[in-house]
Coordinates of C-alpha atoms (C1' of nucleotides) in Angstrom, one line a residue:
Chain A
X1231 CA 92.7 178.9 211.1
X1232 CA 89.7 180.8 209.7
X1233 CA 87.5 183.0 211.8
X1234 CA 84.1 182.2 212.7
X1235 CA 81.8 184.1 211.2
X1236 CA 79.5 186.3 213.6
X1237 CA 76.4 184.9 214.5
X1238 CA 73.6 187.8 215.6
X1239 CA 70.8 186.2 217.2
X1240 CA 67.6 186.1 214.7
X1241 CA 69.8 186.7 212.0
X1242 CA 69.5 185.2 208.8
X1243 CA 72.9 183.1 209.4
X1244 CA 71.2 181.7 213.5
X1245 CA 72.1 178.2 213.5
X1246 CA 69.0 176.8 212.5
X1247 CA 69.3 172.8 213.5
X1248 CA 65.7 172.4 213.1
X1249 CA 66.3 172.6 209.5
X1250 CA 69.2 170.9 208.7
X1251 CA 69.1 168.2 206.5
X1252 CA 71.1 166.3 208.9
X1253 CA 69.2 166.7 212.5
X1254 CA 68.3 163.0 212.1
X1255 CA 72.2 161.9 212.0
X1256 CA 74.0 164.9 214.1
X1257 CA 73.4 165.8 217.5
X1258 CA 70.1 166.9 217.2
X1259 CA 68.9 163.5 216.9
X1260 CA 69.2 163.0 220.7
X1261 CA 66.7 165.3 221.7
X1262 CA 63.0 166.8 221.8
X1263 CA 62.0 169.4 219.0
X1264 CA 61.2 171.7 222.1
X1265 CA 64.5 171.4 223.6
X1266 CA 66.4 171.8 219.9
X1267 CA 66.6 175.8 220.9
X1268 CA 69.4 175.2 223.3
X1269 CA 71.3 173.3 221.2
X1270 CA 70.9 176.1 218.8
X1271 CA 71.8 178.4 221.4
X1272 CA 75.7 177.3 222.0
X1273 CA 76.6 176.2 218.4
X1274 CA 78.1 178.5 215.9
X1275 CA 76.8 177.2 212.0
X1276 CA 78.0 177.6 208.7
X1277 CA 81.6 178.3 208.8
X1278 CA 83.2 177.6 206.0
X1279 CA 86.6 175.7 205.0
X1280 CA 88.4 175.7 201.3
X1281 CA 89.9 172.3 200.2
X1282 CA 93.0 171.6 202.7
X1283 CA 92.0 174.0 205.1
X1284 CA 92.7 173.2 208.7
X1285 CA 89.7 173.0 210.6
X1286 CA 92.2 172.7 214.2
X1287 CA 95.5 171.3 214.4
X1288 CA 97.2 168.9 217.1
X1289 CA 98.6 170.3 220.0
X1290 CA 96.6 173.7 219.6
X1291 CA 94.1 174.8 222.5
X1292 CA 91.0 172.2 222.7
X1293 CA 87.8 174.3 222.2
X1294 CA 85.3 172.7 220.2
X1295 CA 84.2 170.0 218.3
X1296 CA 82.7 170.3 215.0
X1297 CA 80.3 168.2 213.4
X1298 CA 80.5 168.2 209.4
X1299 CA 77.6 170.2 207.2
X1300 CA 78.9 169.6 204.3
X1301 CA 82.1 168.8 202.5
X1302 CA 84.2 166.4 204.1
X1303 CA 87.7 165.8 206.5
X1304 CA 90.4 164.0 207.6
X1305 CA 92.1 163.8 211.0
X1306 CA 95.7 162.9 211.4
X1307 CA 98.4 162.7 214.0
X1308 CA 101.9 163.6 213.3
X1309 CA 104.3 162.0 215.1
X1310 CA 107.6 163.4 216.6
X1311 CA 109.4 162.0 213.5
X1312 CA 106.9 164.0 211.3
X1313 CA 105.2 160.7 210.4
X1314 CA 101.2 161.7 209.3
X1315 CA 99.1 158.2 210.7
X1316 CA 95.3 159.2 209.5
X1317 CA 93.2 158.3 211.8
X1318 CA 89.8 158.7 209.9
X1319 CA 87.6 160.5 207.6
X1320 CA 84.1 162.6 208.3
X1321 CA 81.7 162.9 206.6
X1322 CA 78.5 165.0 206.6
X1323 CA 76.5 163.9 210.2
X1324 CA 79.5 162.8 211.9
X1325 CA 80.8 164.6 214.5
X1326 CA 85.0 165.4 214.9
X1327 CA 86.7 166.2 217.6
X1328 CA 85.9 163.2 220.2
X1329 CA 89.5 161.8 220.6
X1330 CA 90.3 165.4 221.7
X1331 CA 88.8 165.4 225.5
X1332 CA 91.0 163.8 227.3
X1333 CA 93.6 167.0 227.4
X1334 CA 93.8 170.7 226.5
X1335 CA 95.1 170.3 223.1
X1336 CA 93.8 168.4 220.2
X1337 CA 95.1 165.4 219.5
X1338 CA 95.4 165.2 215.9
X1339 CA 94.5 167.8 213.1
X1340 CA 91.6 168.1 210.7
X1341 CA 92.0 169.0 207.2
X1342 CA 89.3 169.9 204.6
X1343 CA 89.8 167.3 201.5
X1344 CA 87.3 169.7 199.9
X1345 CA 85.3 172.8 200.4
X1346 CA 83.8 172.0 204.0
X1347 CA 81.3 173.5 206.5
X1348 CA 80.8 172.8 209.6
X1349 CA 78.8 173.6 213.3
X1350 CA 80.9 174.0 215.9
X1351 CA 80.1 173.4 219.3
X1352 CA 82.2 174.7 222.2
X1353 CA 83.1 172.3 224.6
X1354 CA 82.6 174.1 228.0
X1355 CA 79.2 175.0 226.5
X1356 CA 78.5 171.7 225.0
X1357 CA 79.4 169.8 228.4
X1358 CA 77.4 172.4 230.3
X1359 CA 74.7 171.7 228.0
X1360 CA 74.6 167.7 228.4
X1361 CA 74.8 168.3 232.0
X1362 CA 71.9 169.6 231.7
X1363 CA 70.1 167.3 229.3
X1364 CA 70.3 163.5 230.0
X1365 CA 69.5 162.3 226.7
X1366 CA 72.3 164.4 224.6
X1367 CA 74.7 163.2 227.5
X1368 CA 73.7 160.0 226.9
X1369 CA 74.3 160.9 223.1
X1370 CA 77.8 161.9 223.6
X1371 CA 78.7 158.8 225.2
X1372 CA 76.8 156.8 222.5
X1373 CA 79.3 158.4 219.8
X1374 CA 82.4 158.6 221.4
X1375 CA 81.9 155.0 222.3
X1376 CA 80.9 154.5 218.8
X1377 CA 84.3 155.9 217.8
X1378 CA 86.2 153.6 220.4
X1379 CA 84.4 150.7 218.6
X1380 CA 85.5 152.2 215.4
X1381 CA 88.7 152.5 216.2
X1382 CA 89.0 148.6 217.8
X1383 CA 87.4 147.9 213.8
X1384 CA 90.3 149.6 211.9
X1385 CA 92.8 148.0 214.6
X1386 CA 91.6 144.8 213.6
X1387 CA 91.6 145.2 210.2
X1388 CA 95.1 146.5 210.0
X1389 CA 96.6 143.5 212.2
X1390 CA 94.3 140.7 210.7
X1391 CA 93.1 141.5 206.9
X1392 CA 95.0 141.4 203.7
X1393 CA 95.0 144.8 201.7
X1394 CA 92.0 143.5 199.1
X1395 CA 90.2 142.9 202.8
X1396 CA 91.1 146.1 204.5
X1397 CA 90.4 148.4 200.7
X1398 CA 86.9 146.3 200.7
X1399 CA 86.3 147.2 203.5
X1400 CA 87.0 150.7 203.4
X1401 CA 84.9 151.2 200.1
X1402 CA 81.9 149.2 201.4
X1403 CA 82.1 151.9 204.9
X1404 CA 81.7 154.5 202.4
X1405 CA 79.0 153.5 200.4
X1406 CA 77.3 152.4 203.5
X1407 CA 77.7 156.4 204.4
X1408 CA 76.7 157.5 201.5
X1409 CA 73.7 155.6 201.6
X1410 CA 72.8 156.6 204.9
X1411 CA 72.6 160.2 202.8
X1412 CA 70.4 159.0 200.8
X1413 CA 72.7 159.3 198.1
X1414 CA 74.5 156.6 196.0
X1415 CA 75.5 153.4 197.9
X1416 CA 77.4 152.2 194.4
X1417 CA 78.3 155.2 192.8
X1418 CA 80.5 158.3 194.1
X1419 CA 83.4 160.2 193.9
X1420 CA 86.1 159.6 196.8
X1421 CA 86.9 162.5 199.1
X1422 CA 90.8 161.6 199.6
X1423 CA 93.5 160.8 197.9
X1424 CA 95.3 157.4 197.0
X1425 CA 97.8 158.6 199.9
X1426 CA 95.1 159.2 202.3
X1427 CA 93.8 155.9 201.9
X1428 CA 97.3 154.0 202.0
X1429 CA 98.1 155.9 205.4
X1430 CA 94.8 155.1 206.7
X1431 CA 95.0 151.2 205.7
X1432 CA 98.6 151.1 206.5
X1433 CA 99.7 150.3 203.0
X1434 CA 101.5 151.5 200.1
X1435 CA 100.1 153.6 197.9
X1436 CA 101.3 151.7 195.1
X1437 CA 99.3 148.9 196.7
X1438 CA 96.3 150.5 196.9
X1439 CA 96.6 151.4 193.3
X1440 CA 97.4 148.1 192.5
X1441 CA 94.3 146.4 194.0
X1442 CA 92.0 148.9 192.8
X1443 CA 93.5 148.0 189.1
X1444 CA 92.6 144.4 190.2
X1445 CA 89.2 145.1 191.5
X1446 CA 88.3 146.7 188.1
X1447 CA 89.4 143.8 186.1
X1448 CA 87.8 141.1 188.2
X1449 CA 84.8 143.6 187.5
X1450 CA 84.0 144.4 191.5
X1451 CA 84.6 147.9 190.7
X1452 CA 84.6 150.5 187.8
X1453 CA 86.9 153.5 189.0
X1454 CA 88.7 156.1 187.2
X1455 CA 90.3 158.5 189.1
X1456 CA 88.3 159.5 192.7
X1457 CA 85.1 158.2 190.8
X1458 CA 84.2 154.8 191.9
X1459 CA 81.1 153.0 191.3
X1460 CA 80.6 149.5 193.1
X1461 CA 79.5 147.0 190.6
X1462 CA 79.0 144.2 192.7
X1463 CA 78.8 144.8 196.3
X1464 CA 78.3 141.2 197.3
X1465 CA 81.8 140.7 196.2
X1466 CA 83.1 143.5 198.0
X1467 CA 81.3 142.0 201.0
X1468 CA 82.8 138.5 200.0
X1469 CA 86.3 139.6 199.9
X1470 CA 85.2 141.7 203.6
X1471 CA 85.9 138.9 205.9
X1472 CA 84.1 140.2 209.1
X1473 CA 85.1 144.0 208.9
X1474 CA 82.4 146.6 208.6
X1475 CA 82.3 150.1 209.8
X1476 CA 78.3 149.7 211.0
X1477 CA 77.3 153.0 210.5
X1478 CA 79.5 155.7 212.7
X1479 CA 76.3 157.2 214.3
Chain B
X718 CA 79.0 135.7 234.6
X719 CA 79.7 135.2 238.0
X720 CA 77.4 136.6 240.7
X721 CA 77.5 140.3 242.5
X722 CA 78.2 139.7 246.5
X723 CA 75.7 141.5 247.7
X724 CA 76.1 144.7 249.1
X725 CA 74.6 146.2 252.6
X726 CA 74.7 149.6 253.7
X727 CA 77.0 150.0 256.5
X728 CA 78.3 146.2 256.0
X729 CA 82.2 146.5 256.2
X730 CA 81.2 145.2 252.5
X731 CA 79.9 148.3 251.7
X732 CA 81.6 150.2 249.0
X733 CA 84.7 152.5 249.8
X734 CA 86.3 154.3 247.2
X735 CA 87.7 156.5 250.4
X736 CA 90.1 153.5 251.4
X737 CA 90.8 152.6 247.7
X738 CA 94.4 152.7 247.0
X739 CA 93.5 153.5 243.5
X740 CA 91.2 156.6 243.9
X741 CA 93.7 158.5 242.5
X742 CA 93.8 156.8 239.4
X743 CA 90.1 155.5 239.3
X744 CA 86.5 157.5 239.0
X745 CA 86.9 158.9 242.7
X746 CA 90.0 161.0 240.8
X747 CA 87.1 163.3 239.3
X748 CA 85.5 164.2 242.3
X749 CA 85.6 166.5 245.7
X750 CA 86.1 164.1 249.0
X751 CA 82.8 165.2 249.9
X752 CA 80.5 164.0 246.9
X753 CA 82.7 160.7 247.1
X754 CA 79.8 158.6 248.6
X755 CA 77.0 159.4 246.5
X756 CA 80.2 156.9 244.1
X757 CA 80.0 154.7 246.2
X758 CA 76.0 154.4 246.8
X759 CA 76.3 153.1 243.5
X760 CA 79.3 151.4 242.9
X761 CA 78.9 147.3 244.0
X762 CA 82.6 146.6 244.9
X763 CA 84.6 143.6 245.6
X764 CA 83.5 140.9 242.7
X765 CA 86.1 138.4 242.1
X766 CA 86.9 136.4 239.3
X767 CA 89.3 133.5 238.7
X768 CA 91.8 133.4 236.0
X769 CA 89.8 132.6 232.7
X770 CA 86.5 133.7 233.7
X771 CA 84.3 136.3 231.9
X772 CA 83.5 139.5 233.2
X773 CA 81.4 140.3 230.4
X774 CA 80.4 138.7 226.8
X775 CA 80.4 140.3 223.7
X776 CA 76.5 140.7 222.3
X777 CA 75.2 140.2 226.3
X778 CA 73.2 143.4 227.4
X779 CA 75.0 145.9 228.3
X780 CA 74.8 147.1 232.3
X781 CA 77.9 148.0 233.6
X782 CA 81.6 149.3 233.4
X783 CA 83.4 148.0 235.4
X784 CA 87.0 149.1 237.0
X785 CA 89.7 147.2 238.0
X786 CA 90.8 147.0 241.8
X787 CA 93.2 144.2 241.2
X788 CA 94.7 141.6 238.9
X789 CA 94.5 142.2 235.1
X790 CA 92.1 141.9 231.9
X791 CA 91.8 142.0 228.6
X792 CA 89.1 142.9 226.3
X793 CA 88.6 141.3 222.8
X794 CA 85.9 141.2 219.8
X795 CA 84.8 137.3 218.1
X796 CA 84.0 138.0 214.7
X797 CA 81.8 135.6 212.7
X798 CA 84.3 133.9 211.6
X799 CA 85.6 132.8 215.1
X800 CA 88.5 135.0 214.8
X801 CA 89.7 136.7 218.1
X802 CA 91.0 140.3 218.4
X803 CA 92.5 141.5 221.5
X804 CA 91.6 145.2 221.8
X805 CA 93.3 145.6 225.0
X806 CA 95.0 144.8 228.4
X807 CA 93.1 147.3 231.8
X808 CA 95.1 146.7 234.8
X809 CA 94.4 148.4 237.9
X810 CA 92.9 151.4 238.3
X811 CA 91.7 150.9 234.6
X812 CA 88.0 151.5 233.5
X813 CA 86.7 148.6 231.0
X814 CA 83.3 148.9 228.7
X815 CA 83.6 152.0 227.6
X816 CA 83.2 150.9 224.4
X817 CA 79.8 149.3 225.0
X818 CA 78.2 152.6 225.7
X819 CA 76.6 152.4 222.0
X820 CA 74.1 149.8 222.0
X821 CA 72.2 147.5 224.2
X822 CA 75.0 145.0 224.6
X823 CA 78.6 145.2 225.3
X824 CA 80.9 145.0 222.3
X825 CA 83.6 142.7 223.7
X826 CA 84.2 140.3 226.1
X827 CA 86.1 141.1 228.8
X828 CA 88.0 138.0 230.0
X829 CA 90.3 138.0 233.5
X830 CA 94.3 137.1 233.4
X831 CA 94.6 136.2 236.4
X832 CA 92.8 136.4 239.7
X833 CA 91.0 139.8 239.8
X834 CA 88.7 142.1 241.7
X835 CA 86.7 144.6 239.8
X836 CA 84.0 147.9 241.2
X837 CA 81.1 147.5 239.2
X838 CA 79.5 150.6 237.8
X839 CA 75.5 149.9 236.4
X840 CA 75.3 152.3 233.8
X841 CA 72.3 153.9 234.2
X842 CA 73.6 155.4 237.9
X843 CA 76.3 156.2 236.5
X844 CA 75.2 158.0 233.9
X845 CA 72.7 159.7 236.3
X846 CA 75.4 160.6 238.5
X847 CA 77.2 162.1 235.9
X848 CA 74.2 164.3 235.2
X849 CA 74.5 166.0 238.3
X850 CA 78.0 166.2 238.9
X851 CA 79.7 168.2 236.2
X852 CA 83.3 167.2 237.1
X853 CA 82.7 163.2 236.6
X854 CA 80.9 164.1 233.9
X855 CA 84.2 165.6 232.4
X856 CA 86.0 162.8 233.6
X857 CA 83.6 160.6 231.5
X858 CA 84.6 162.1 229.0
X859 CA 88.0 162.5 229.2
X860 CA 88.7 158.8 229.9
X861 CA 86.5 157.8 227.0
X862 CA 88.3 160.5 224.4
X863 CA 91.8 158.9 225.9
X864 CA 90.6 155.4 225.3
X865 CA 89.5 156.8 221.9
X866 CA 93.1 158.3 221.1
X867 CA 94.6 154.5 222.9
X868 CA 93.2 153.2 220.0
X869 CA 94.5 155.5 217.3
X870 CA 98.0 155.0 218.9
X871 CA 97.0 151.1 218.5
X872 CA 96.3 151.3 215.1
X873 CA 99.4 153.5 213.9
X874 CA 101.5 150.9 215.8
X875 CA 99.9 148.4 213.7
X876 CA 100.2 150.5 210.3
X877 CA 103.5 151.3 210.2
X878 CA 105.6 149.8 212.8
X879 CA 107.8 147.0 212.7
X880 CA 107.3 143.8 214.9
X881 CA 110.1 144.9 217.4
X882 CA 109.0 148.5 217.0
X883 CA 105.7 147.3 218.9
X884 CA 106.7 144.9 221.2
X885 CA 109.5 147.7 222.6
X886 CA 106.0 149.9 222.5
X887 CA 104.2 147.4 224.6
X888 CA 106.8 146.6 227.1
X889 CA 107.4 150.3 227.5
X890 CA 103.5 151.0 228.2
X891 CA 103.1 148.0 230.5
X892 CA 106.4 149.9 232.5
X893 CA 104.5 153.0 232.5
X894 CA 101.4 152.0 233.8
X895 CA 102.8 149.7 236.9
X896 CA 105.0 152.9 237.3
X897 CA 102.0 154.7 237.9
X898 CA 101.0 151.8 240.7
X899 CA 104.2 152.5 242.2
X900 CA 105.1 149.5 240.9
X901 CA 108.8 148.8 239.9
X902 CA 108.8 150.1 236.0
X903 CA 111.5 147.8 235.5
X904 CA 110.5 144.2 237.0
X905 CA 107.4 142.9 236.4
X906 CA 105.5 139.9 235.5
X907 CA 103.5 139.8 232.5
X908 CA 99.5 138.9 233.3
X909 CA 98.8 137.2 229.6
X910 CA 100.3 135.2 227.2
X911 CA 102.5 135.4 224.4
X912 CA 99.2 134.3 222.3
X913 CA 97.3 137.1 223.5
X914 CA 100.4 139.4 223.1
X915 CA 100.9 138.4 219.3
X916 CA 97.0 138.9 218.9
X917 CA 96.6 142.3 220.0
X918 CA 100.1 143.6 218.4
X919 CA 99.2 141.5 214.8
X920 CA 102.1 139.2 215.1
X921 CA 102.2 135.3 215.3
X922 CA 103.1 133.8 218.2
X923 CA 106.4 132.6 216.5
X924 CA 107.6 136.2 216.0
X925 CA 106.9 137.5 219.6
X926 CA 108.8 135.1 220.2
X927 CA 111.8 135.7 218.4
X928 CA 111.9 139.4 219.0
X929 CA 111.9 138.5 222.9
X930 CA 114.9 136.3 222.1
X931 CA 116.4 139.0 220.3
X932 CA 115.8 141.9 222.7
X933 CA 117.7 139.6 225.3
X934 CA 120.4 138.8 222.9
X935 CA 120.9 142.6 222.8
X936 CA 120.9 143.2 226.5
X937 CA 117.7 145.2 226.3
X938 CA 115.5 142.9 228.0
X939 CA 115.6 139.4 230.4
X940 CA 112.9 137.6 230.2
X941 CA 111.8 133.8 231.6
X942 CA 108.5 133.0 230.6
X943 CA 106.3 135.7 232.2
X944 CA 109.0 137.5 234.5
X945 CA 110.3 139.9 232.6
X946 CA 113.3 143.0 233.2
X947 CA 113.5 145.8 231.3
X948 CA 117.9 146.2 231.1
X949 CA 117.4 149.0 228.7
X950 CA 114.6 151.5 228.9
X951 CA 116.6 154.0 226.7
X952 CA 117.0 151.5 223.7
X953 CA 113.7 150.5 224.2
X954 CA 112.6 153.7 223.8
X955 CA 114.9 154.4 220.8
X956 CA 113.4 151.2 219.6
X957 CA 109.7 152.9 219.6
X958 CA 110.1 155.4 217.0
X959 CA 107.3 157.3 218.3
X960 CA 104.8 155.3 220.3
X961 CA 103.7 155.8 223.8
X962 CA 100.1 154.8 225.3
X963 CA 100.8 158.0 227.4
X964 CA 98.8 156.9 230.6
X965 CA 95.3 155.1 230.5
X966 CA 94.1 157.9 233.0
Chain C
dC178 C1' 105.0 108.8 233.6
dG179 C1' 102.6 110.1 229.8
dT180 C1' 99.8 114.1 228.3
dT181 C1' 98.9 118.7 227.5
dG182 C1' 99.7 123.4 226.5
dA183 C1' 102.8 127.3 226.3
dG184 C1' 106.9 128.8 224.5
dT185 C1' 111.0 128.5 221.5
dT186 C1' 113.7 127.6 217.2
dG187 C1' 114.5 126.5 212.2
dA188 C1' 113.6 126.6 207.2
dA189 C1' 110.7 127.8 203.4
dA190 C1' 107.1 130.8 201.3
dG191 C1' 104.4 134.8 200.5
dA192 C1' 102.4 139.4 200.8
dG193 C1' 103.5 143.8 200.6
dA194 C1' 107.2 147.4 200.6
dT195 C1' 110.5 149.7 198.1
dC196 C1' 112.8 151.4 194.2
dA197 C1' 112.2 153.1 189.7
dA198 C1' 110.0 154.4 185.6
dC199 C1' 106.2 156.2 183.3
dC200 C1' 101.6 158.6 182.3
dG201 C1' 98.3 162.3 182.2
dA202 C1' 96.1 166.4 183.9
dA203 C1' 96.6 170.8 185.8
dG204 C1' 98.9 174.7 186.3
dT205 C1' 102.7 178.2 185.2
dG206 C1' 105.1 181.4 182.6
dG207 C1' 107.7 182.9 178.8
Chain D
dC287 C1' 99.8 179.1 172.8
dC288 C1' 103.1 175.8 173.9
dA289 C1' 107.1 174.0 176.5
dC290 C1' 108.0 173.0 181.3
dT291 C1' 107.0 171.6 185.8
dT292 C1' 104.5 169.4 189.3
dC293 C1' 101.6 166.2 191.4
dG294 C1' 98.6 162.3 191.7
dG295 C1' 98.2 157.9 190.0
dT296 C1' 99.7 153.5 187.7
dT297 C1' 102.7 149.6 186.6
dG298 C1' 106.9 146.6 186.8
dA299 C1' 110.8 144.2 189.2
dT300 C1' 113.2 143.1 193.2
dC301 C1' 113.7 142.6 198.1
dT302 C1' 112.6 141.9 202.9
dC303 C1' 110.1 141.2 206.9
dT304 C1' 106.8 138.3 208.7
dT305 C1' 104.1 134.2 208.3
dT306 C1' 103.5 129.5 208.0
dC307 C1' 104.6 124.8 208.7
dA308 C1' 107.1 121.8 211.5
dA309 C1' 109.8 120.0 215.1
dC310 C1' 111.3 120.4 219.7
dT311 C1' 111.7 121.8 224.8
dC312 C1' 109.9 122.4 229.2
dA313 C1' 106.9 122.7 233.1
dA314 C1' 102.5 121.5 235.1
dC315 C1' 99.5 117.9 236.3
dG316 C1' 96.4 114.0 236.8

DNA sequence: CGTTGAGTTGAAAGAGATCAACCGAAGTGG
DNA sequence: CCACTTCGGTTGATCTCTTTCAACTCAACG
């Protein structure tokens, strides 16, 4: 794993939440500009992680969680057989690591699918910290719940929805985060692979590929390679039965 | 929803999470013997419901979790489209509405099995409790992060296991948890229905069914109706490649 | 005693997995 | 600089598990 790098206090480097593009998404949104300081205090910013870096790994020491600058990532449990279930992807805002505080190890392992910082946020500190402050308490619990409901979601959509409903879906969550970026809700370029998204839907990747190819000539989508651009998101929402990931914040 | 009995001070109604047979699985777990009553000052104990009835409804304001002191429920999501999912089965000593902490209204509905008695926890004293006491706090967390990682283990069941593959799962996590009741692991009665079995695994009815049939064929299992024993926990277990809802605690 | 609902069993159909081949881009190294 | 390899992605053909549709059994119950 890669080493933190130093903070000094009034350094250039200082985790600086108050200017983070993100405050209004990441944890900073629970709380009073006055009170941002201590949440400055425990977090360590700006390390950095190349393209399939692991930011922790399953079964390792539980020390932090990490919320996502930059860059994004993948968690993934590997199973006793050496069977990889992905369990989600994070993007800039979001905050990984929740699934982990139930035990002394992670629980699964996060992987950079491209050059990735984040703010990491001890946990001992971090709990001391919300002890202390009722609204990022009430925070935490907001988004872990948010990630139980999540999860229930994806459950769903893998016992109930066809694989045009659950890739839909999946493409529509995505835009819907990108949007809530401010960037392009119909036109970006896919963090994971065709493998990562097959292992997270619980299909082949062949079928993956295959609807994609049908998407495009039924004109929902134009996609060459990770670039996709939604061409008619009603469809998309159409084909969606019920599924939507509302916003993981 | 059916009505709270009111609770007195001092009434033999009052709460007591000292004489609960379950405090070592429930909240009371997290804390010292002698913070246990400022729990109970705000835990309304002793609400019954009947078979069938409603704890809580999906899109209804959120005020309470609730734990379960006896009998069984499960939780499920209505989509728009009428569609059920079952996201899961709490017995005993079990916290439910953990994934309501979001928004302003619960999630799911939470419906009872059978007859059942639940401890009611409003949410705003409990997250005020929590505030001051650091180790419920962590136990907040650490239920919600393994409710979290129930779900993953939900979904890769439903992913990339076969229809025996997650009945044998099932069976085997129902064993574990009356186990934990120091309950027989071996002989038990299952509190719901194939239907609401087939629902929460993604299976139809029919092929619950048949794999029941088939486990008995093979000696693993006997099973009338709802009475079921577990012949086999071994090939059960070889059965599950990998899963295991390792404890709800 | 007929009705209702849960559960079981059988036969046919379908969605997706699997096996296999192929393509193109990105290295790699002689 | 070009053959060679590798890896991610696409496409085709077959196969299989599960679903679906349908009929039937059984127990509870008014």
């Amino acid at each position: 794993m890669a080493q933190a790098i130093p903070i000094r206090k009034n350094s250039p480097l200082k985790a600086s939440c108050h200017q983070c593009s993100l405050s209004n998404l990441c944890l900073p949104l629970a709380i009073e500009e006055n009170e941002l300081e201590r949440l400055e205090d425990i977090v360590q910013q700006g390390r950095i992680f190349n393209r399939g870096e692991h930011i922790f790994d399953q079964s390792t020491p539980f020390r932090s969680c990490f919320a996502v600058k930059s860059g994004s990532i993948k968690t993934s449990i590997i199973t006793e057989g050496g069977d990889e279930q992905v369990t989600g992807f994070f993007m800039p805002g979001e905050l990984v690591g929740l699934d982990s505080m139930s035990g002394e190890s992670y629980a699964c392992t996060a992987k950079a699918l491209e050059r990735t910082s984040v703010c990491e946020f001890p946990i001992e500190k971090l709990e001391e910290l919300t002890g202390k402050m009722p609204e990022l308490q009430h925070h935490m619990y907001h988004l872990m719940s948010q990630e139980i409901q999540n999860s229930h979601q994806l459950a769903m959509l893998l016992s109930k929805n066809t694989a045009e409903e659950r890739i839909a879906a999946l493409l529509l969550s995505l835009s819907s985060r990108f949007q809530r970026r401010r960037l392009s809700p119909t036109n970006f370029s896919l963090p994971m692979a065709r493998n990562d998204i097959a292992n997270f839907l619980g299909l082949a990747v062949e079928t993956v590929s295959r609807v994609f190819t049908r998407f495009q000539n039924q004109g929902l989508i134009r996609a060459r390679g990770r670039e996709v651009e939604l061409l008619d998101v009603e469809a998309l929402q159409t084909v969606t039965r019920e599924f939507s990931r509302q916003g993981c914040q």
